[in-house]
Short mmCIF file of C-alpha atoms and ligand atoms in Angstrom, two decimals:
data_model
loop_
_atom_site.label_atom_id
_atom_site.label_comp_id
_atom_site.label_asym_id
_atom_site.label_seq_id
_atom_site.Cartn_x
_atom_site.Cartn_y
_atom_site.Cartn_z
CA MET I 1 24.85 -125.42 15.09
CA THR I 2 25.25 -124.26 11.50
CA SER I 3 24.34 -120.69 10.82
CA THR I 4 21.80 -119.83 8.19
CA ARG I 5 20.19 -116.43 7.70
CA LYS I 6 16.90 -116.07 9.54
CA LYS I 7 13.71 -116.29 7.53
CA SER I 8 11.60 -113.18 7.00
CA LYS I 9 9.19 -114.14 9.79
CA ALA I 10 11.59 -114.31 12.68
CA LEU I 11 10.86 -116.49 15.70
CA PRO I 12 11.82 -115.63 19.28
CA ALA I 13 15.46 -116.38 20.05
CA PRO I 14 16.08 -119.37 22.34
CA PRO I 15 16.19 -118.98 26.15
CA THR I 16 19.61 -117.69 27.14
CA THR I 17 21.42 -116.08 30.04
CA LEU I 18 22.86 -112.86 28.69
CA PHE I 19 25.77 -111.58 30.77
CA LEU I 20 26.56 -107.91 30.24
CA PHE I 21 30.14 -107.22 31.31
CA GLY I 22 30.53 -103.47 31.87
CA ALA I 23 26.84 -103.37 32.80
CA ARG I 24 26.90 -99.78 34.04
CA GLY I 25 28.81 -98.44 31.06
CA ASP I 26 27.95 -96.21 28.15
CA LEU I 27 27.36 -98.97 25.59
CA VAL I 28 24.79 -100.70 27.79
CA LYS I 29 23.12 -97.37 28.41
CA ARG I 30 22.98 -95.95 24.89
CA LEU I 31 22.66 -99.03 22.74
CA LEU I 32 22.20 -102.41 24.38
CA THR I 33 19.32 -101.55 26.72
CA PRO I 34 17.24 -99.81 24.02
CA ALA I 35 18.04 -102.64 21.57
CA LEU I 36 16.92 -105.32 24.04
CA TYR I 37 13.77 -103.35 24.74
CA ASN I 38 13.02 -103.07 21.01
CA LEU I 39 13.56 -106.82 20.56
CA SER I 40 11.23 -107.51 23.46
CA ARG I 41 8.64 -105.12 21.93
CA ASP I 42 8.83 -107.07 18.67
CA GLY I 43 8.36 -110.41 20.42
CA LEU I 44 11.82 -111.65 19.42
CA LEU I 45 13.03 -112.69 22.86
CA ASP I 46 12.08 -115.87 24.65
CA GLU I 47 10.44 -115.64 28.07
CA GLY I 48 13.48 -117.51 29.32
CA LEU I 49 15.96 -114.74 28.48
CA ARG I 50 17.77 -113.72 31.66
CA ILE I 51 19.85 -110.53 31.74
CA VAL I 52 22.71 -110.54 34.25
CA GLY I 53 24.77 -107.38 34.72
CA VAL I 54 28.42 -107.82 35.70
CA ASP I 55 30.45 -104.88 37.00
CA HIS I 56 32.56 -103.84 39.96
CA ASN I 57 30.16 -101.45 41.73
CA ALA I 58 27.95 -102.63 44.58
CA VAL I 59 24.39 -102.62 43.24
CA SER I 60 21.42 -104.80 44.15
CA ASP I 61 19.38 -106.65 41.50
CA ALA I 62 16.52 -104.20 41.93
CA GLU I 63 18.82 -101.18 41.69
CA PHE I 64 20.32 -102.59 38.52
CA ALA I 65 16.86 -103.03 36.97
CA THR I 66 16.01 -99.43 37.89
CA LEU I 67 19.29 -98.20 36.47
CA LEU I 68 18.57 -99.87 33.12
CA GLU I 69 15.06 -98.45 33.12
CA ASP I 70 16.49 -94.97 33.70
CA PHE I 71 18.96 -95.53 30.86
CA LEU I 72 16.11 -96.55 28.61
CA ARG I 73 13.86 -93.64 29.52
CA ASP I 74 16.70 -91.16 28.88
CA GLU I 75 17.51 -92.69 25.52
CA VAL I 76 13.88 -92.93 24.40
CA LEU I 77 13.31 -89.28 25.29
CA ASN I 78 16.59 -88.27 23.67
CA LYS I 79 15.96 -90.03 20.39
CA GLN I 80 12.17 -89.84 20.07
CA GLY I 81 11.50 -86.58 21.90
CA GLN I 82 9.14 -85.53 24.68
CA GLY I 83 5.99 -87.59 24.89
CA ALA I 84 7.74 -90.82 23.88
CA SER I 85 7.29 -93.41 26.57
CA VAL I 86 8.43 -96.83 27.66
CA ASP I 87 5.85 -99.61 27.41
CA ALA I 88 5.66 -100.97 30.96
CA ALA I 89 4.50 -104.45 29.88
CA VAL I 90 7.35 -104.81 27.38
CA TRP I 91 9.85 -103.65 29.97
CA ALA I 92 8.47 -106.00 32.64
CA ARG I 93 8.70 -108.95 30.25
CA LEU I 94 12.30 -108.12 29.41
CA THR I 95 13.48 -107.62 32.95
CA ARG I 96 11.77 -110.59 34.54
CA GLY I 97 14.49 -112.39 36.50
CA ILE I 98 17.10 -109.67 35.85
CA SER I 99 20.05 -109.82 38.24
CA TYR I 100 23.45 -108.35 38.92
CA VAL I 101 26.83 -109.78 39.88
CA GLN I 102 29.20 -107.46 41.65
CA GLY I 103 32.67 -108.62 40.81
CA ASP I 104 36.11 -107.79 39.54
CA PHE I 105 36.63 -109.01 35.96
CA LEU I 106 40.05 -110.31 37.02
CA ASP I 107 38.86 -112.19 40.11
CA ASP I 108 38.13 -115.93 39.74
CA ALA I 109 35.37 -115.65 42.36
CA THR I 110 33.33 -113.57 39.88
CA TYR I 111 33.25 -116.51 37.50
CA VAL I 112 32.15 -118.93 40.22
CA GLU I 113 29.16 -116.65 40.71
CA LEU I 114 28.45 -116.56 36.96
CA ALA I 115 28.40 -120.36 36.89
CA ALA I 116 25.89 -120.32 39.75
CA ARG I 117 23.65 -117.91 37.79
CA ILE I 118 23.68 -120.22 34.78
CA ALA I 119 22.88 -123.23 36.95
CA ALA I 120 19.88 -121.36 38.40
CA SER I 121 18.64 -120.04 35.05
CA GLY I 122 16.92 -123.13 33.73
CA THR I 123 18.95 -123.05 30.49
CA GLY I 124 22.51 -123.98 29.67
CA ASN I 125 22.71 -121.37 26.91
CA ALA I 126 24.82 -118.32 27.72
CA VAL I 127 26.12 -115.26 25.90
CA PHE I 128 28.93 -113.26 27.47
CA TYR I 129 28.81 -109.74 26.07
CA LEU I 130 32.07 -107.89 26.70
CA ALA I 131 30.99 -104.24 26.74
CA THR I 132 34.22 -103.44 28.53
CA ALA I 133 37.46 -101.59 27.88
CA PRO I 134 39.50 -103.61 25.35
CA ARG I 135 42.22 -104.39 27.88
CA PHE I 136 39.80 -106.82 29.53
CA PHE I 137 38.90 -108.84 26.41
CA SER I 138 41.55 -111.53 26.66
CA GLU I 139 41.60 -111.49 30.48
CA VAL I 140 37.86 -112.15 30.73
CA VAL I 141 37.85 -114.78 28.00
CA GLN I 142 40.69 -116.71 29.62
CA ARG I 143 38.87 -116.72 32.96
CA LEU I 144 35.62 -117.82 31.31
CA ALA I 145 37.56 -120.70 29.78
CA THR I 146 39.38 -121.81 32.92
CA SER I 147 36.09 -121.73 34.85
CA GLY I 148 34.60 -124.10 32.25
CA LEU I 149 32.02 -121.54 31.20
CA LEU I 150 32.83 -121.77 27.48
CA LYS I 151 32.13 -125.48 27.28
CA GLU I 152 29.09 -126.14 25.07
CA GLY I 153 26.77 -129.12 25.44
CA PRO I 154 25.22 -131.13 22.60
CA GLU I 155 22.12 -128.92 22.80
CA THR I 156 23.46 -125.80 24.48
CA PHE I 157 25.67 -122.93 23.34
CA ARG I 158 28.21 -120.60 24.92
CA ARG I 159 29.06 -117.45 22.92
CA VAL I 160 31.25 -114.42 23.47
CA VAL I 161 30.56 -111.00 21.96
CA ILE I 162 33.59 -108.78 21.54
CA GLU I 163 33.20 -105.08 20.92
CA LYS I 164 35.53 -102.88 18.95
CA PRO I 165 38.35 -101.85 18.98
CA PHE I 166 39.63 -105.32 18.17
CA GLY I 167 43.38 -104.71 18.46
CA SER I 168 45.20 -101.51 17.61
CA ASP I 169 47.22 -102.81 14.65
CA LEU I 170 47.78 -106.05 12.78
CA GLN I 171 50.02 -107.57 15.42
CA THR I 172 47.71 -106.92 18.38
CA ALA I 173 44.67 -108.09 16.41
CA GLU I 174 46.45 -111.34 15.52
CA ALA I 175 47.48 -111.81 19.15
CA LEU I 176 43.92 -111.29 20.38
CA ASN I 177 42.52 -113.70 17.78
CA ALA I 178 45.11 -116.30 18.78
CA CYS I 179 44.18 -115.89 22.43
CA LEU I 180 40.45 -116.31 21.72
CA LEU I 181 40.89 -119.24 19.36
CA LYS I 182 43.02 -121.09 21.89
CA VAL I 183 40.06 -121.43 24.24
CA MET I 184 37.01 -121.56 21.97
CA SER I 185 36.03 -122.16 18.38
CA GLU I 186 35.39 -119.47 15.77
CA LYS I 187 31.70 -120.46 15.90
CA GLN I 188 31.51 -119.15 19.47
CA ILE I 189 33.04 -115.74 18.73
CA TYR I 190 30.89 -112.76 17.72
CA ARG I 191 33.11 -109.77 16.86
CA ILE I 192 30.88 -106.73 16.56
CA ASP I 193 31.05 -103.95 14.03
CA HIS I 194 27.89 -101.98 14.58
CA TYR I 195 27.88 -100.76 10.94
CA LEU I 196 26.73 -104.24 10.00
CA GLY I 197 23.61 -103.74 12.09
CA LYS I 198 22.54 -100.77 9.98
CA GLU I 199 19.64 -101.49 7.59
CA THR I 200 21.21 -99.51 4.77
CA VAL I 201 24.49 -101.40 5.02
CA GLN I 202 22.68 -104.73 4.76
CA ASN I 203 20.61 -103.29 1.93
CA ILE I 204 23.73 -102.85 -0.21
CA LEU I 205 23.97 -106.62 -0.46
CA VAL I 206 20.28 -107.05 -1.11
CA SER I 207 20.25 -104.37 -3.82
CA ARG I 208 23.36 -105.66 -5.52
CA PHE I 209 22.50 -109.32 -5.46
CA SER I 210 18.75 -109.37 -5.94
CA ASN I 211 18.50 -106.87 -8.82
CA SER I 212 20.40 -108.19 -11.80
CA LEU I 213 20.57 -104.67 -13.26
CA PHE I 214 23.33 -103.68 -10.83
CA GLU I 215 25.68 -106.43 -11.81
CA ALA I 216 25.63 -105.19 -15.43
CA PHE I 217 27.58 -102.04 -14.61
CA TRP I 218 29.24 -102.99 -11.32
CA ASN I 219 32.81 -103.22 -12.60
CA ASN I 220 35.77 -101.30 -13.94
CA HIS I 221 34.25 -100.95 -17.42
CA TYR I 222 31.59 -98.55 -16.16
CA ILE I 223 32.75 -97.36 -12.75
CA ASP I 224 35.39 -94.64 -12.66
CA HIS I 225 35.97 -94.55 -8.92
CA VAL I 226 34.22 -95.02 -5.59
CA GLN I 227 34.04 -92.57 -2.68
CA ILE I 228 33.23 -93.67 0.86
CA THR I 229 32.67 -90.98 3.47
CA ALA I 230 31.75 -91.05 7.14
CA ALA I 231 31.47 -87.42 8.19
CA GLU I 232 30.47 -86.55 11.73
CA THR I 233 29.57 -83.19 13.22
CA VAL I 234 30.37 -84.30 16.76
CA GLY I 235 33.83 -83.73 18.16
CA VAL I 236 35.64 -86.11 20.41
CA GLN I 237 33.08 -85.47 23.18
CA THR I 238 34.00 -87.15 26.47
CA ARG I 239 36.27 -89.73 24.84
CA GLY I 240 39.48 -87.71 24.72
CA SER I 241 41.64 -90.23 26.56
CA PHE I 242 40.47 -93.10 24.32
CA TYR I 243 40.75 -91.06 21.13
CA GLU I 244 44.21 -89.66 21.87
CA HIS I 245 45.85 -93.03 21.29
CA THR I 246 43.33 -94.21 18.68
CA GLY I 247 42.78 -91.46 16.10
CA ALA I 248 40.45 -91.43 13.11
CA LEU I 249 42.24 -94.12 11.11
CA ARG I 250 42.10 -96.84 13.76
CA ASP I 251 38.70 -95.74 15.04
CA MET I 252 36.88 -95.88 11.70
CA VAL I 253 38.80 -97.31 8.75
CA PRO I 254 39.77 -100.99 9.24
CA ASN I 255 36.32 -101.60 10.70
CA HIS I 256 33.41 -99.36 9.62
CA LEU I 257 34.73 -97.97 6.33
CA PHE I 258 36.07 -101.33 5.23
CA GLN I 259 32.67 -102.89 5.96
CA LEU I 260 31.19 -100.44 3.49
CA LEU I 261 33.99 -101.07 1.01
CA ALA I 262 33.49 -104.83 1.32
CA MET I 263 29.74 -104.58 0.77
CA VAL I 264 30.31 -102.55 -2.39
CA ALA I 265 33.24 -104.49 -3.77
CA MET I 266 32.77 -108.15 -2.76
CA GLU I 267 31.83 -110.85 -5.25
CA PRO I 268 28.38 -112.43 -4.98
CA PRO I 269 28.50 -115.09 -2.26
CA ALA I 270 27.34 -118.57 -3.25
CA ALA I 271 24.79 -118.48 -0.42
CA PHE I 272 23.55 -115.85 1.99
CA GLY I 273 25.11 -117.56 4.97
CA ALA I 274 27.92 -116.70 7.35
CA ASP I 275 30.68 -118.71 5.73
CA ALA I 276 30.01 -117.62 2.16
CA VAL I 277 29.44 -113.92 2.93
CA ARG I 278 32.41 -113.62 5.26
CA GLY I 279 34.61 -115.54 2.85
CA GLU I 280 33.89 -113.07 0.04
CA LYS I 281 34.42 -110.09 2.33
CA ALA I 282 37.74 -111.46 3.51
CA LYS I 283 38.82 -111.96 -0.11
CA VAL I 284 38.06 -108.44 -1.26
CA VAL I 285 39.62 -106.69 1.73
CA GLY I 286 42.56 -109.06 1.32
CA ALA I 287 42.88 -107.82 -2.27
CA ILE I 288 43.54 -104.21 -1.22
CA ARG I 289 46.96 -103.40 -2.63
CA PRO I 290 49.60 -103.18 0.11
CA TRP I 291 51.17 -99.75 -0.41
CA SER I 292 54.89 -99.22 0.09
CA MET I 293 55.81 -96.68 2.81
CA GLU I 294 56.23 -93.98 0.18
CA GLU I 295 52.91 -94.81 -1.52
CA ALA I 296 51.13 -94.91 1.83
CA ARG I 297 52.41 -91.40 2.57
CA THR I 298 51.32 -90.00 -0.80
CA ASN I 299 47.95 -91.72 -0.66
CA SER I 300 46.90 -90.51 2.78
CA VAL I 301 46.03 -87.24 4.48
CA ARG I 302 45.82 -86.71 8.23
CA GLY I 303 43.90 -83.78 9.63
CA GLN I 304 42.98 -82.38 13.02
CA TYR I 305 40.22 -79.88 13.75
CA SER I 306 41.09 -76.49 15.13
CA ALA I 307 38.59 -74.08 16.68
CA GLY I 308 35.82 -73.05 14.33
CA GLU I 309 32.35 -71.63 14.15
CA VAL I 310 29.12 -73.38 13.26
CA ALA I 311 25.79 -71.53 13.13
CA GLY I 312 27.26 -68.64 15.12
CA LYS I 313 28.54 -70.99 17.83
CA THR I 314 32.25 -71.22 18.54
CA LEU I 315 33.56 -74.76 18.74
CA ALA I 316 36.77 -75.70 20.53
CA GLY I 317 39.69 -77.18 18.62
CA TYR I 318 40.66 -80.80 19.28
CA ARG I 319 43.65 -79.75 21.39
CA GLU I 320 41.35 -77.80 23.73
CA GLU I 321 39.07 -80.82 24.35
CA ALA I 322 39.05 -82.62 27.73
CA ASN I 323 41.78 -85.24 28.21
CA VAL I 324 43.60 -84.22 25.04
CA ALA I 325 47.24 -83.08 25.07
CA PRO I 326 47.67 -79.40 24.15
CA ASP I 327 50.23 -80.44 21.52
CA SER I 328 48.38 -83.59 20.45
CA HIS I 329 49.34 -85.08 17.12
CA THR I 330 46.31 -87.38 16.86
CA GLU I 331 44.31 -87.20 13.62
CA THR I 332 40.59 -86.50 13.76
CA TYR I 333 40.29 -86.71 9.96
CA VAL I 334 41.77 -89.10 7.47
CA ALA I 335 41.49 -89.40 3.70
CA LEU I 336 42.95 -92.37 1.84
CA LYS I 337 43.20 -93.76 -1.63
CA VAL I 338 43.24 -97.54 -1.93
CA MET I 339 43.26 -99.87 -4.93
CA ILE I 340 41.73 -103.33 -5.11
CA ASP I 341 43.79 -105.71 -7.17
CA ASN I 342 41.26 -108.09 -8.62
CA TRP I 343 39.57 -108.67 -11.97
CA ARG I 344 36.48 -106.56 -11.21
CA TRP I 345 38.16 -103.52 -9.70
CA VAL I 346 41.62 -103.17 -11.17
CA GLY I 347 42.19 -99.49 -12.06
CA VAL I 348 39.25 -98.18 -9.98
CA PRO I 349 40.44 -96.09 -7.04
CA PHE I 350 38.48 -96.22 -3.78
CA TYR I 351 38.75 -92.90 -1.91
CA LEU I 352 37.88 -93.08 1.78
CA ARG I 353 37.47 -90.19 4.21
CA THR I 354 36.19 -89.80 7.72
CA GLY I 355 36.35 -86.96 10.17
CA LYS I 356 34.96 -85.44 13.32
CA ARG I 357 33.57 -81.91 13.45
CA MET I 358 32.80 -81.75 9.77
CA SER I 359 30.03 -79.59 8.29
CA VAL I 360 27.28 -82.23 8.29
CA ARG I 361 26.61 -85.76 9.47
CA ASP I 362 26.69 -87.87 6.36
CA THR I 363 27.77 -91.45 5.83
CA GLU I 364 27.61 -92.20 2.13
CA ILE I 365 29.00 -94.23 -0.70
CA VAL I 366 29.23 -92.59 -4.09
CA ILE I 367 29.76 -94.84 -7.10
CA CYS I 368 30.99 -92.53 -9.85
CA PHE I 369 30.39 -93.70 -13.41
CA LYS I 370 32.67 -93.20 -16.36
CA PRO I 371 31.45 -90.63 -18.87
CA ALA I 372 29.62 -91.88 -21.95
CA PRO I 373 32.30 -93.02 -24.42
CA TYR I 374 31.09 -90.86 -27.28
CA ALA I 375 29.09 -87.63 -27.38
CA GLN I 376 26.36 -88.17 -29.96
CA PHE I 377 24.54 -84.98 -29.27
CA ARG I 378 25.27 -81.87 -31.26
CA ASN I 379 27.62 -79.41 -29.58
CA THR I 380 28.43 -81.65 -26.64
CA GLU I 381 31.77 -83.07 -25.75
CA VAL I 382 32.31 -86.02 -23.50
CA GLU I 383 34.48 -83.88 -21.22
CA ARG I 384 31.66 -81.40 -20.78
CA LEU I 385 29.10 -83.97 -19.63
CA SER I 386 28.89 -83.86 -15.84
CA PRO I 387 29.79 -87.12 -14.20
CA THR I 388 26.90 -89.32 -13.15
CA TYR I 389 26.79 -91.41 -10.04
CA LEU I 390 24.86 -93.62 -7.65
CA ARG I 391 24.81 -92.32 -4.09
CA ILE I 392 23.99 -94.71 -1.27
CA GLN I 393 23.35 -92.80 1.90
CA ILE I 394 23.80 -94.88 5.02
CA GLN I 395 22.74 -92.07 7.37
CA PRO I 396 21.04 -89.81 8.25
CA ASN I 397 18.62 -89.94 5.29
CA GLU I 398 18.80 -93.62 4.41
CA GLY I 399 18.33 -94.52 0.79
CA MET I 400 19.90 -94.48 -2.67
CA TRP I 401 19.83 -92.03 -5.51
CA PHE I 402 20.98 -92.24 -9.12
CA ASP I 403 22.26 -88.98 -10.52
CA LEU I 404 21.77 -89.08 -14.29
CA LEU I 405 21.75 -86.69 -17.22
CA ALA I 406 18.50 -85.67 -18.92
CA LYS I 407 17.51 -83.21 -21.58
CA LYS I 408 16.26 -79.86 -20.33
CA PRO I 409 12.92 -78.94 -21.90
CA GLY I 410 13.25 -76.41 -24.72
CA PRO I 411 14.38 -76.08 -28.32
CA SER I 412 18.12 -76.34 -27.64
CA LEU I 413 19.86 -79.52 -26.56
CA ASP I 414 20.87 -78.68 -23.02
CA MET I 415 21.41 -81.26 -20.35
CA ALA I 416 20.84 -81.23 -16.61
CA ASN I 417 21.58 -83.64 -13.81
CA ILE I 418 18.43 -85.28 -12.44
CA GLU I 419 17.89 -87.69 -9.58
CA LEU I 420 16.08 -91.04 -9.38
CA GLY I 421 15.73 -91.89 -5.77
CA PHE I 422 14.61 -94.24 -3.07
CA ALA I 423 14.37 -93.01 0.52
CA TYR I 424 13.68 -95.67 3.13
CA ARG I 425 11.23 -93.48 4.98
CA ASP I 426 9.04 -93.13 1.85
CA PHE I 427 8.56 -96.87 1.49
CA PHE I 428 8.82 -98.43 4.90
CA GLU I 429 7.56 -97.71 8.35
CA MET I 430 10.75 -97.45 10.35
CA GLN I 431 10.47 -98.55 13.98
CA PRO I 432 12.93 -96.82 16.31
CA SER I 433 16.08 -98.93 16.40
CA THR I 434 19.73 -98.67 17.36
CA GLY I 435 21.18 -101.11 14.83
CA TYR I 436 22.11 -103.45 17.69
CA GLU I 437 18.77 -105.27 17.58
CA THR I 438 19.75 -107.39 14.59
CA LEU I 439 23.18 -108.07 16.02
CA ILE I 440 21.93 -109.21 19.43
CA TYR I 441 19.19 -111.29 17.88
CA ASP I 442 21.57 -112.90 15.39
CA CYS I 443 23.97 -113.77 18.16
CA LEU I 444 21.16 -115.40 20.16
CA ILE I 445 20.05 -117.49 17.16
CA GLY I 446 23.63 -118.36 16.16
CA ASP I 447 23.84 -116.47 12.87
CA GLN I 448 27.34 -115.09 12.36
CA THR I 449 26.80 -113.49 8.94
CA LEU I 450 26.89 -109.94 10.32
CA PHE I 451 29.89 -110.54 12.58
CA GLN I 452 33.57 -110.32 11.77
CA ARG I 453 35.53 -113.53 11.35
CA ALA I 454 39.19 -113.58 12.43
CA ASP I 455 40.42 -113.22 8.84
CA ASN I 456 38.05 -110.28 8.14
CA ILE I 457 39.56 -108.39 11.06
CA GLU I 458 43.14 -109.26 10.22
CA ASN I 459 42.77 -108.37 6.53
CA GLY I 460 41.40 -104.98 7.55
CA TRP I 461 44.39 -104.28 9.76
CA ARG I 462 46.78 -105.62 7.11
CA ALA I 463 45.42 -103.06 4.64
CA VAL I 464 45.83 -100.09 6.99
CA GLN I 465 49.17 -101.21 8.45
CA PRO I 466 51.21 -99.45 5.68
CA PHE I 467 49.60 -96.14 6.67
CA LEU I 468 50.34 -96.75 10.37
CA ASP I 469 53.94 -97.65 9.51
CA ALA I 470 54.45 -94.68 7.21
CA TRP I 471 53.01 -92.29 9.79
CA LYS I 472 55.46 -93.56 12.41
CA GLN I 473 58.16 -91.87 10.32
CA ASP I 474 56.26 -88.92 8.98
CA ALA I 475 52.93 -88.02 10.49
CA ALA I 476 52.29 -84.69 8.81
CA LEU I 477 49.11 -83.22 10.22
CA GLN I 478 46.92 -80.67 8.43
CA SER I 479 44.61 -78.47 10.36
CA TYR I 480 40.96 -77.77 9.42
CA PRO I 481 38.52 -75.50 11.23
CA ALA I 482 35.69 -77.27 13.08
CA GLY I 483 32.61 -77.16 10.86
CA GLU I 484 34.51 -77.58 7.57
CA ASP I 485 34.96 -80.67 5.48
CA GLY I 486 38.55 -81.50 6.30
CA PRO I 487 41.81 -79.91 5.19
CA ALA I 488 42.59 -78.75 1.64
CA ALA I 489 45.04 -81.64 1.29
CA GLY I 490 42.03 -84.02 1.45
CA ASP I 491 40.65 -82.35 -1.69
CA GLU I 492 44.06 -82.41 -3.37
CA LEU I 493 44.22 -86.18 -2.94
CA LEU I 494 41.41 -86.41 -5.51
CA ALA I 495 42.27 -83.28 -7.51
CA ARG I 496 45.59 -84.71 -8.57
CA ASP I 497 43.65 -87.60 -10.19
CA GLY I 498 41.29 -85.08 -11.82
CA ARG I 499 38.41 -85.84 -9.41
CA VAL I 500 36.46 -84.09 -6.67
CA TRP I 501 34.67 -85.25 -3.55
CA HIS I 502 30.92 -85.37 -3.77
CA THR I 503 29.50 -82.41 -1.82
CA LEU I 504 28.26 -83.63 1.55
CA GLY I 505 24.73 -83.27 2.82
C1 BG6 V 608 32.37 -95.69 16.70
C2 BG6 V 608 33.54 -94.76 16.83
O1 BG6 V 608 32.79 -97.00 16.46
O2 BG6 V 608 31.57 -95.25 15.59
C3 BG6 V 608 33.06 -93.34 17.06
O3 BG6 V 608 34.34 -95.18 17.93
C4 BG6 V 608 32.12 -92.91 15.96
O4 BG6 V 608 34.15 -92.44 17.16
C5 BG6 V 608 31.03 -93.95 15.75
O5 BG6 V 608 31.56 -91.68 16.34
C6 BG6 V 608 30.23 -93.64 14.51
O6 BG6 V 608 29.11 -94.47 14.47
P1 BG6 V 608 27.78 -93.99 13.76
O7 BG6 V 608 26.87 -95.15 13.87
O8 BG6 V 608 27.30 -92.77 14.50
O9 BG6 V 608 28.16 -93.66 12.36
#
C-alpha cells in the first residue's frame, strides 16, 4: 500500500468502516460531520462506507443518526447563513448503515463489539478516528491492538487517526510515538494537523515548486526575514480547562505554525509523495537552531490578554474566563524568533507570533525582501525605499499578494508601494469546506502526505523545547488588552533587529 498523491480527478475512496471515537464531541459536530457530508456531496465516498459512532452515552443507532444530522444542520446554518440547507439525498447516502456502539474506551468489551461491527460490514477495511481527549490515545490504541483490530490483511487496511495535541513536550511526544509504533507500523498512523487540510497551505507547495520564478529569489540572498502570524479574535471560549495547561505555544507553534514554516522553508521534494515531502519537512524543522536557555528567553515573548474593548463591546480578560485561575500564568500570545541553520536560510530570521483576542483574524506569511542593493534613481537612498514583500494569506481572505515599488505618475521621481495579487475567490469557485475533507479522504485512500510522521512531530517539539525549559525558570508574562495585537514586547522583539511586524488585516 504505497502512498502516492491522488490524481486531479479523484475516485471514490474504498469501502471502509469509519469508527468515530468521541462521537458526540465537538470535533465530530463542528468538523467531521460537515466534512463527511461534503465528501459525500462530491461523490468521493464509496457506497460501502459505514460510520460507527463510539462513545459512553446510551444512544440508539437512529438517535445517533439524528444527532449527526442536527450537528450538520447547525453548522451549515452557522457557516452559510439562513436559507442554506442539507441535501437529503446526500445525507441519506452518507448515513446508510450508520450505527453506534455504547462503550467505555477502557473496557475490552467495547472492542469485542467493534470487531463484530467490522465482521458485519462487508469490508475488512477500518479507520479508527480518535476524536477523544488526548489521555485516551495510547489507551485506545493498545486495546485496538490486543483485540487484533490493527491487523491488516493482504488486501485490507487498518488505520488510526490521532488528533492534536500529540504530546505536551518532546518527552511525552516521543513516549506516545513509541507506544503507537510498538503495535502498528508508521504506514497505519495518521497524525492530524488540520492546517495541512487548508487549500492555501497546500498551495504554498504548488506555487513554490511549479513556478520556477519563485525559486530564483527564495533564499538568503534576496529574503531579509520571514514573518508567520496566526492572529485570532476569539478568546479561549469554552476551553479554559484545556487551555490553562496548554497555552499559546503548545497549542499553535510546534504544530500549525511549524507547518507553515516548513512549507515556506523546505527544499523541493524529489517527488510529491508522502515519504519525500515529509522527509524534507522533517529536515527543515530539524534544522531550527536549538537556542540556549538564555537565547530562548531573549528570543521569546509571552503575553496574556486582559479586559479590553472591541467595537464598543467590553471583553473579559483571560483570567475572568470560565475554568481559568484568577491568577493564571498561562500565555494566550507568543512571539518567537527562530533561525534555520542550513545553506538556504542561514542569517534569515523567522519571526512567529500567535495570539487570542487580537484585533483581527488573520493567518499570514510575509516574506520580506532585502532592499535593492543600489539606489539608481536620483534623490533616492536605499534606506528610504520601503521594504517590499510577498504576503501569503492563509485565512480569512485566501490568496497571495506581492507588494512592490512603482513610480508614481508625475514629473518627479516619487515611488509608491503597489500590490500584485491573487485572491482565491476571484479565480475559483470555492465549495463550502472545513479543511477536513482532504484529510479524511486522503486517510481513506492511504495517502499520508498531509499527515505528520513521527519525526515531523518530534522535530517540532525539539525546536520549542528550549522555550518550554527557559520558561520553567522565568516565565515573564506581558499583558495586552483584548482587541490589540499583543504586548509591546512583541513589537520590540523585531524592533531591536530594525524590523516591524506587518500590519494585520
Ligand atoms: C486549534 C487550536 O488547533 O487551532 C485552537 O487548539 C485554535 O486554539 C485553532 O483556535 C485555530 O485553527 P484555525 O483553523 O481557526 O486557524
